Coordinates of N, CA and C in Angstrom, one line a residue:
Chain N
X29 N -152.3 -20.7 91.9 CA -153.1 -20.3 90.7 C -153.9 -19.1 91.0
X30 N -154.1 -18.3 90.0 CA -154.7 -17.0 90.1 C -155.9 -17.0 89.2
X31 N -157.0 -16.3 89.6 CA -158.1 -16.2 88.7 C -158.5 -14.7 88.5
X32 N -158.7 -14.3 87.3 CA -159.1 -12.9 87.0 C -160.2 -12.9 86.0
X33 N -161.1 -12.0 86.2 CA -162.2 -11.8 85.3 C -161.9 -10.5 84.5
X34 N -161.7 -10.6 83.2 CA -161.4 -9.4 82.4 C -162.7 -9.0 81.7
X35 N -162.9 -7.7 81.6 CA -164.0 -7.2 80.7 C -163.4 -7.0 79.3
X36 N -164.0 -7.7 78.4 CA -163.5 -7.7 77.0 C -164.6 -7.2 76.1
X37 N -164.2 -6.1 75.4 CA -165.2 -5.5 74.4 C -165.0 -6.0 73.0
X38 N -166.1 -6.2 72.3 CA -166.0 -6.6 70.9 C -166.2 -8.0 70.6
X39 N -166.4 -8.8 71.6 CA -166.7 -10.2 71.3 C -168.2 -10.4 70.9
X40 N -168.4 -11.0 69.8 CA -169.8 -11.0 69.3 C -170.3 -12.4 68.9
X41 N -169.4 -13.3 68.7 CA -169.9 -14.6 68.3 C -169.0 -15.7 68.8
X42 N -169.3 -17.0 68.4 CA -168.5 -18.1 68.9 C -167.1 -18.1 68.4
X43 N -166.9 -17.5 67.2 CA -165.5 -17.4 66.7 C -164.7 -16.5 67.7
X44 N -165.3 -15.5 68.2 CA -164.6 -14.6 69.1 C -164.3 -15.3 70.4
X45 N -165.2 -16.1 70.8 CA -165.0 -16.9 72.0 C -163.7 -17.7 71.8
X46 N -163.7 -18.4 70.7 CA -162.5 -19.3 70.4 C -161.2 -18.5 70.3
X47 N -161.3 -17.3 69.7 CA -160.1 -16.5 69.5 C -159.5 -16.1 70.9
X48 N -160.4 -15.7 71.8 CA -160.0 -15.2 73.1 C -159.5 -16.4 74.0
X49 N -160.3 -17.4 74.0 CA -159.9 -18.6 74.8 C -158.6 -19.2 74.2
X50 N -158.4 -19.2 72.9 CA -157.2 -19.7 72.3 C -156.0 -18.9 72.6
X51 N -156.2 -17.6 72.7 CA -155.1 -16.6 73.0 C -154.5 -16.8 74.4
X52 N -155.4 -17.0 75.3 CA -154.9 -17.2 76.7 C -154.3 -18.7 76.9
X53 N -154.9 -19.6 76.1 CA -154.4 -21.0 76.2 C -152.9 -21.0 75.7
X54 N -152.6 -20.2 74.7 CA -151.3 -20.2 74.2 C -150.3 -19.7 75.2
X55 N -150.8 -19.0 76.2 CA -149.9 -18.6 77.3 C -150.0 -19.5 78.5
X56 N -150.6 -20.7 78.3 CA -150.6 -21.7 79.4 C -151.8 -21.5 80.4
X57 N -152.7 -20.5 80.1 CA -153.8 -20.2 81.0 C -155.1 -20.9 80.4
X58 N -156.1 -20.9 81.3 CA -157.3 -21.4 80.9 C -158.4 -20.3 80.9
X59 N -159.0 -20.0 79.8 CA -160.0 -19.0 79.8 C -161.4 -19.5 79.5
X60 N -162.4 -18.8 80.1 CA -163.8 -19.1 79.8 C -164.5 -17.8 79.6
X61 N -164.9 -17.7 78.3 CA -165.6 -16.5 77.9 C -167.1 -16.6 78.2
X62 N -167.6 -15.5 78.7 CA -169.1 -15.4 78.9 C -169.5 -14.3 77.9
X63 N -170.0 -14.7 76.8 CA -170.2 -13.8 75.6 C -171.3 -12.7 76.0
X64 N -172.4 -13.1 76.6 CA -173.4 -12.1 76.9 C -172.9 -11.1 77.9
X65 N -172.1 -11.5 78.8 CA -171.6 -10.6 79.8 C -170.4 -9.8 79.3
X66 N -169.8 -10.2 78.2 CA -168.6 -9.6 77.8 C -167.4 -9.7 78.7
X67 N -167.3 -10.9 79.2 CA -166.1 -11.2 80.2 C -165.4 -12.4 79.8
X68 N -164.1 -12.5 80.2 CA -163.3 -13.7 80.1 C -162.7 -14.0 81.5
X69 N -163.1 -15.1 82.0 CA -162.5 -15.5 83.3 C -161.3 -16.4 83.0
X70 N -160.2 -16.0 83.5 CA -158.9 -16.6 83.2 C -158.3 -17.2 84.4
X71 N -157.9 -18.4 84.4 CA -157.2 -19.1 85.5 C -155.7 -19.3 85.0
X72 N -154.8 -18.8 85.8 CA -153.4 -18.8 85.3 C -152.5 -18.9 86.5
X73 N -151.3 -19.4 86.1 CA -150.2 -19.5 87.1 C -149.5 -18.2 87.1
X74 N -149.6 -17.4 88.2 CA -149.1 -16.1 88.3 C -147.6 -16.0 88.4
X75 N -147.0 -17.2 88.6 CA -145.5 -17.2 88.5 C -145.0 -17.3 87.1
X76 N -145.9 -17.6 86.1 CA -145.5 -17.8 84.8 C -146.0 -16.8 83.8
X77 N -147.1 -16.2 84.1 CA -147.7 -15.2 83.2 C -148.4 -14.1 84.0
X78 N -148.4 -12.9 83.5 CA -149.1 -11.9 84.2 C -150.4 -11.6 83.6
X79 N -151.3 -10.9 84.4 CA -152.6 -10.5 83.9 C -152.4 -9.5 82.7
X80 N -151.3 -8.7 82.8 CA -151.1 -7.8 81.7 C -150.7 -8.6 80.4
X81 N -150.0 -9.7 80.5 CA -149.7 -10.4 79.3 C -150.9 -11.1 78.7
X82 N -151.8 -11.6 79.6 CA -153.0 -12.2 79.2 C -153.9 -11.1 78.4
X83 N -154.0 -9.9 79.0 CA -154.8 -8.9 78.4 C -154.2 -8.5 77.1
X84 N -152.9 -8.5 77.0 CA -152.2 -8.1 75.7 C -152.5 -9.1 74.6
X85 N -152.5 -10.4 75.0 CA -152.8 -11.5 74.1 C -154.2 -11.4 73.5
X86 N -155.1 -11.0 74.4 CA -156.5 -10.8 73.9 C -156.6 -9.6 73.0
X87 N -155.9 -8.6 73.4 CA -156.0 -7.4 72.5 C -155.4 -7.6 71.2
X88 N -154.4 -8.5 71.1 CA -153.8 -8.8 69.8 C -154.8 -9.5 68.9
X89 N -155.8 -10.1 69.5 CA -156.8 -10.7 68.6 C -157.8 -9.7 68.1
X90 N -157.7 -8.5 68.6 CA -158.6 -7.4 68.0 C -159.7 -7.0 69.0
X91 N -159.6 -7.4 70.2 CA -160.6 -7.0 71.2 C -160.0 -6.0 72.2
X92 N -160.8 -5.3 72.9 CA -160.4 -4.3 73.9 C -160.6 -4.9 75.3
X93 N -159.6 -4.9 76.1 CA -159.7 -5.3 77.5 C -159.8 -4.0 78.3
X94 N -160.9 -3.8 79.0 CA -161.2 -2.5 79.6 C -161.2 -2.6 81.2
Chain H
X84 N -171.0 -17.4 34.2 CA -170.9 -17.2 35.6 C -172.2 -16.5 36.1
X85 N -172.6 -16.8 37.3 CA -173.8 -16.3 37.9 C -173.5 -15.5 39.2
X86 N -174.3 -14.5 39.4 CA -174.0 -13.8 40.7 C -175.3 -13.8 41.5
X87 N -175.2 -14.0 42.8 CA -176.4 -14.0 43.6 C -176.1 -13.2 44.9
X88 N -177.0 -12.4 45.4 CA -176.8 -11.8 46.7 C -177.7 -12.5 47.7
X89 N -177.1 -13.1 48.7 CA -177.9 -13.9 49.7 C -178.0 -13.0 51.0
X90 N -179.1 -13.0 51.6 CA -179.3 -12.4 52.9 C -178.9 -13.4 54.0
X91 N -177.9 -13.1 54.7 CA -177.4 -14.0 55.7 C -177.6 -13.4 57.1
X92 N -178.2 -14.1 58.0 CA -178.5 -13.7 59.3 C -177.4 -14.2 60.3
X93 N -177.0 -13.4 61.2 CA -176.1 -13.9 62.3 C -174.7 -13.6 62.1
X94 N -174.3 -12.9 61.1 CA -172.9 -12.6 60.9 C -172.6 -11.3 61.7
X95 N -171.6 -11.4 62.6 CA -171.4 -10.3 63.5 C -170.0 -9.7 63.5
X96 N -169.1 -10.4 63.0 CA -167.7 -10.0 63.1 C -166.9 -10.5 61.9
X97 N -165.6 -10.1 61.9 CA -164.8 -10.5 60.8 C -164.5 -12.0 60.7
X98 N -164.6 -12.7 61.9 CA -164.5 -14.2 61.9 C -165.7 -14.7 61.1
X99 N -166.8 -14.1 61.2 CA -168.0 -14.6 60.5 C -167.8 -14.4 59.0
X100 N -167.3 -13.2 58.7 CA -167.0 -12.9 57.3 C -166.1 -14.1 56.7
X101 N -165.1 -14.4 57.4 CA -164.2 -15.4 56.9 C -164.8 -16.8 56.8
X102 N -165.7 -17.1 57.8 CA -166.4 -18.4 57.8 C -167.3 -18.5 56.5
X103 N -168.0 -17.4 56.2 CA -168.9 -17.5 55.1 C -168.2 -17.5 53.8
X104 N -167.2 -16.6 53.7 CA -166.5 -16.5 52.4 C -165.7 -17.8 52.2
X105 N -165.2 -18.4 53.3 CA -164.5 -19.6 53.1 C -165.4 -20.8 52.7
X106 N -166.6 -20.8 53.2 CA -167.5 -21.9 52.9 C -167.9 -21.9 51.4
X107 N -168.1 -20.7 50.8 CA -168.4 -20.7 49.4 C -167.2 -20.9 48.6
X108 N -166.0 -20.5 49.1 CA -164.8 -20.8 48.4 C -164.5 -22.3 48.2
X109 N -164.9 -23.0 49.2 CA -164.7 -24.5 49.2 C -165.5 -25.1 48.1
X110 N -166.6 -24.4 47.7 CA -167.4 -24.9 46.6 C -167.0 -24.3 45.2
X111 N -165.8 -23.6 45.2 CA -165.3 -23.1 44.0 C -165.9 -21.7 43.6
X112 N -166.7 -21.1 44.5 CA -167.3 -19.8 44.3 C -166.5 -18.7 45.0
X113 N -166.9 -17.5 44.6 CA -166.2 -16.4 45.3 C -167.3 -15.5 46.0
X114 N -167.1 -15.4 47.3 CA -168.1 -14.6 48.1 C -167.5 -13.4 48.6
X115 N -168.4 -12.4 48.7 CA -168.0 -11.1 49.3 C -169.1 -10.7 50.3
X116 N -168.7 -10.7 51.6 CA -169.7 -10.4 52.6 C -169.7 -8.9 52.9
X117 N -170.9 -8.4 53.0 CA -171.1 -7.0 53.5 C -171.8 -7.1 54.8
X118 N -170.9 -7.0 55.8 CA -171.3 -7.3 57.2 C -172.5 -6.4 57.7
X119 N -172.4 -5.1 57.4 CA -173.4 -4.2 57.9 C -174.7 -4.4 57.2
X120 N -174.7 -4.8 56.0 CA -175.9 -5.1 55.2 C -176.4 -6.5 55.5
X121 N -175.6 -7.4 56.1 CA -176.0 -8.8 56.3 C -176.2 -9.5 55.0
X122 N -175.3 -9.3 54.0 CA -175.4 -10.0 52.8 C -174.1 -10.6 52.4
X123 N -174.3 -11.6 51.5 CA -173.1 -12.2 50.9 C -173.4 -12.3 49.4
X124 N -172.5 -11.6 48.6 CA -172.7 -11.6 47.2 C -171.7 -12.7 46.7
X125 N -172.3 -13.7 46.0 CA -171.5 -14.8 45.6 C -171.5 -14.9 44.0
X126 N -170.3 -15.1 43.5 CA -170.1 -15.3 42.1 C -169.7 -16.8 41.9
X127 N -170.5 -17.5 41.0 CA -170.3 -18.9 40.9 C -170.6 -19.4 39.5
X128 N -170.0 -20.5 39.2 CA -170.3 -21.2 37.9 C -171.6 -22.1 38.1
X129 N -172.7 -21.6 37.5 CA -173.9 -22.3 37.7 C -174.0 -23.7 37.1
X130 N -173.0 -24.1 36.3 CA -172.9 -25.4 35.8 C -172.3 -26.4 36.8
X131 N -171.6 -25.8 37.9 CA -170.9 -26.6 38.8 C -171.5 -26.6 40.2
X132 N -172.2 -25.6 40.6 CA -172.7 -25.5 41.9 C -174.1 -24.7 41.8
X133 N -175.0 -25.0 42.7 CA -176.2 -24.3 42.7 C -176.3 -23.3 43.9
X134 N -177.2 -22.4 43.7 CA -177.4 -21.4 44.8 C -177.8 -22.1 46.1
X135 N -178.6 -23.2 45.9 CA -179.0 -24.0 47.1 C -177.8 -24.6 47.8
X136 N -176.8 -25.1 47.1 CA -175.6 -25.7 47.7 C -174.8 -24.6 48.4
X137 N -174.8 -23.4 47.8 CA -174.0 -22.3 48.4 C -174.7 -21.9 49.7
X138 N -176.0 -21.8 49.7 CA -176.8 -21.5 50.9 C -176.6 -22.5 52.0
X139 N -176.6 -23.8 51.6 CA -176.5 -24.9 52.5 C -175.1 -24.8 53.2
X140 N -174.1 -24.5 52.4 CA -172.7 -24.4 53.0 C -172.6 -23.3 54.0
X141 N -173.3 -22.2 53.7 CA -173.3 -21.1 54.7 C -174.0 -21.4 55.9
X142 N -175.1 -22.1 55.8 CA -175.9 -22.5 56.9 C -175.2 -23.5 57.8
X143 N -174.4 -24.4 57.1 CA -173.5 -25.3 57.9 C -172.6 -24.6 58.8
X144 N -172.2 -23.4 58.5 CA -171.3 -22.6 59.4 C -172.1 -22.0 60.5
X145 N -173.4 -22.2 60.6 CA -174.2 -21.7 61.7 C -174.9 -20.4 61.5
X146 N -175.1 -20.0 60.2 CA -175.8 -18.8 59.9 C -177.1 -19.2 59.2
X147 N -178.0 -18.2 59.1 CA -179.3 -18.5 58.4 C -179.3 -17.7 57.1
X148 N -179.6 -18.4 56.0 CA -179.8 -17.7 54.8 C -181.3 -17.5 54.6
X149 N -181.7 -16.3 54.5 CA -183.2 -16.0 54.5 C -183.7 -15.5 53.2

């Protein structure tokens, strides 16, 4: 398992938290958003999904991964 | 029909807009949120729902009607 902390811009409320955590969950990963810090810490199986795919899924929700 | 503009605190993103507009829609009203202004303009049938019920539905979503 791999863990990465992504900097995510644009998350402002609990709905945003759910959108981001849900997006990575759909890829089989587990995400934990820290709203005040603007980060999402994601634990994932690096043999099944890449960090780039996780970032893309978050961006599809309308946020910027920087 | 009656129209009221409510001041709603805590709306920060498009998910919030959807939560508030959806809450009043469930009561048969039509809401239009102006995110930057922090307002929700609601058109409703005053014989079927009260302004207090509309405000309560918005507050149930986690926002403050002031």
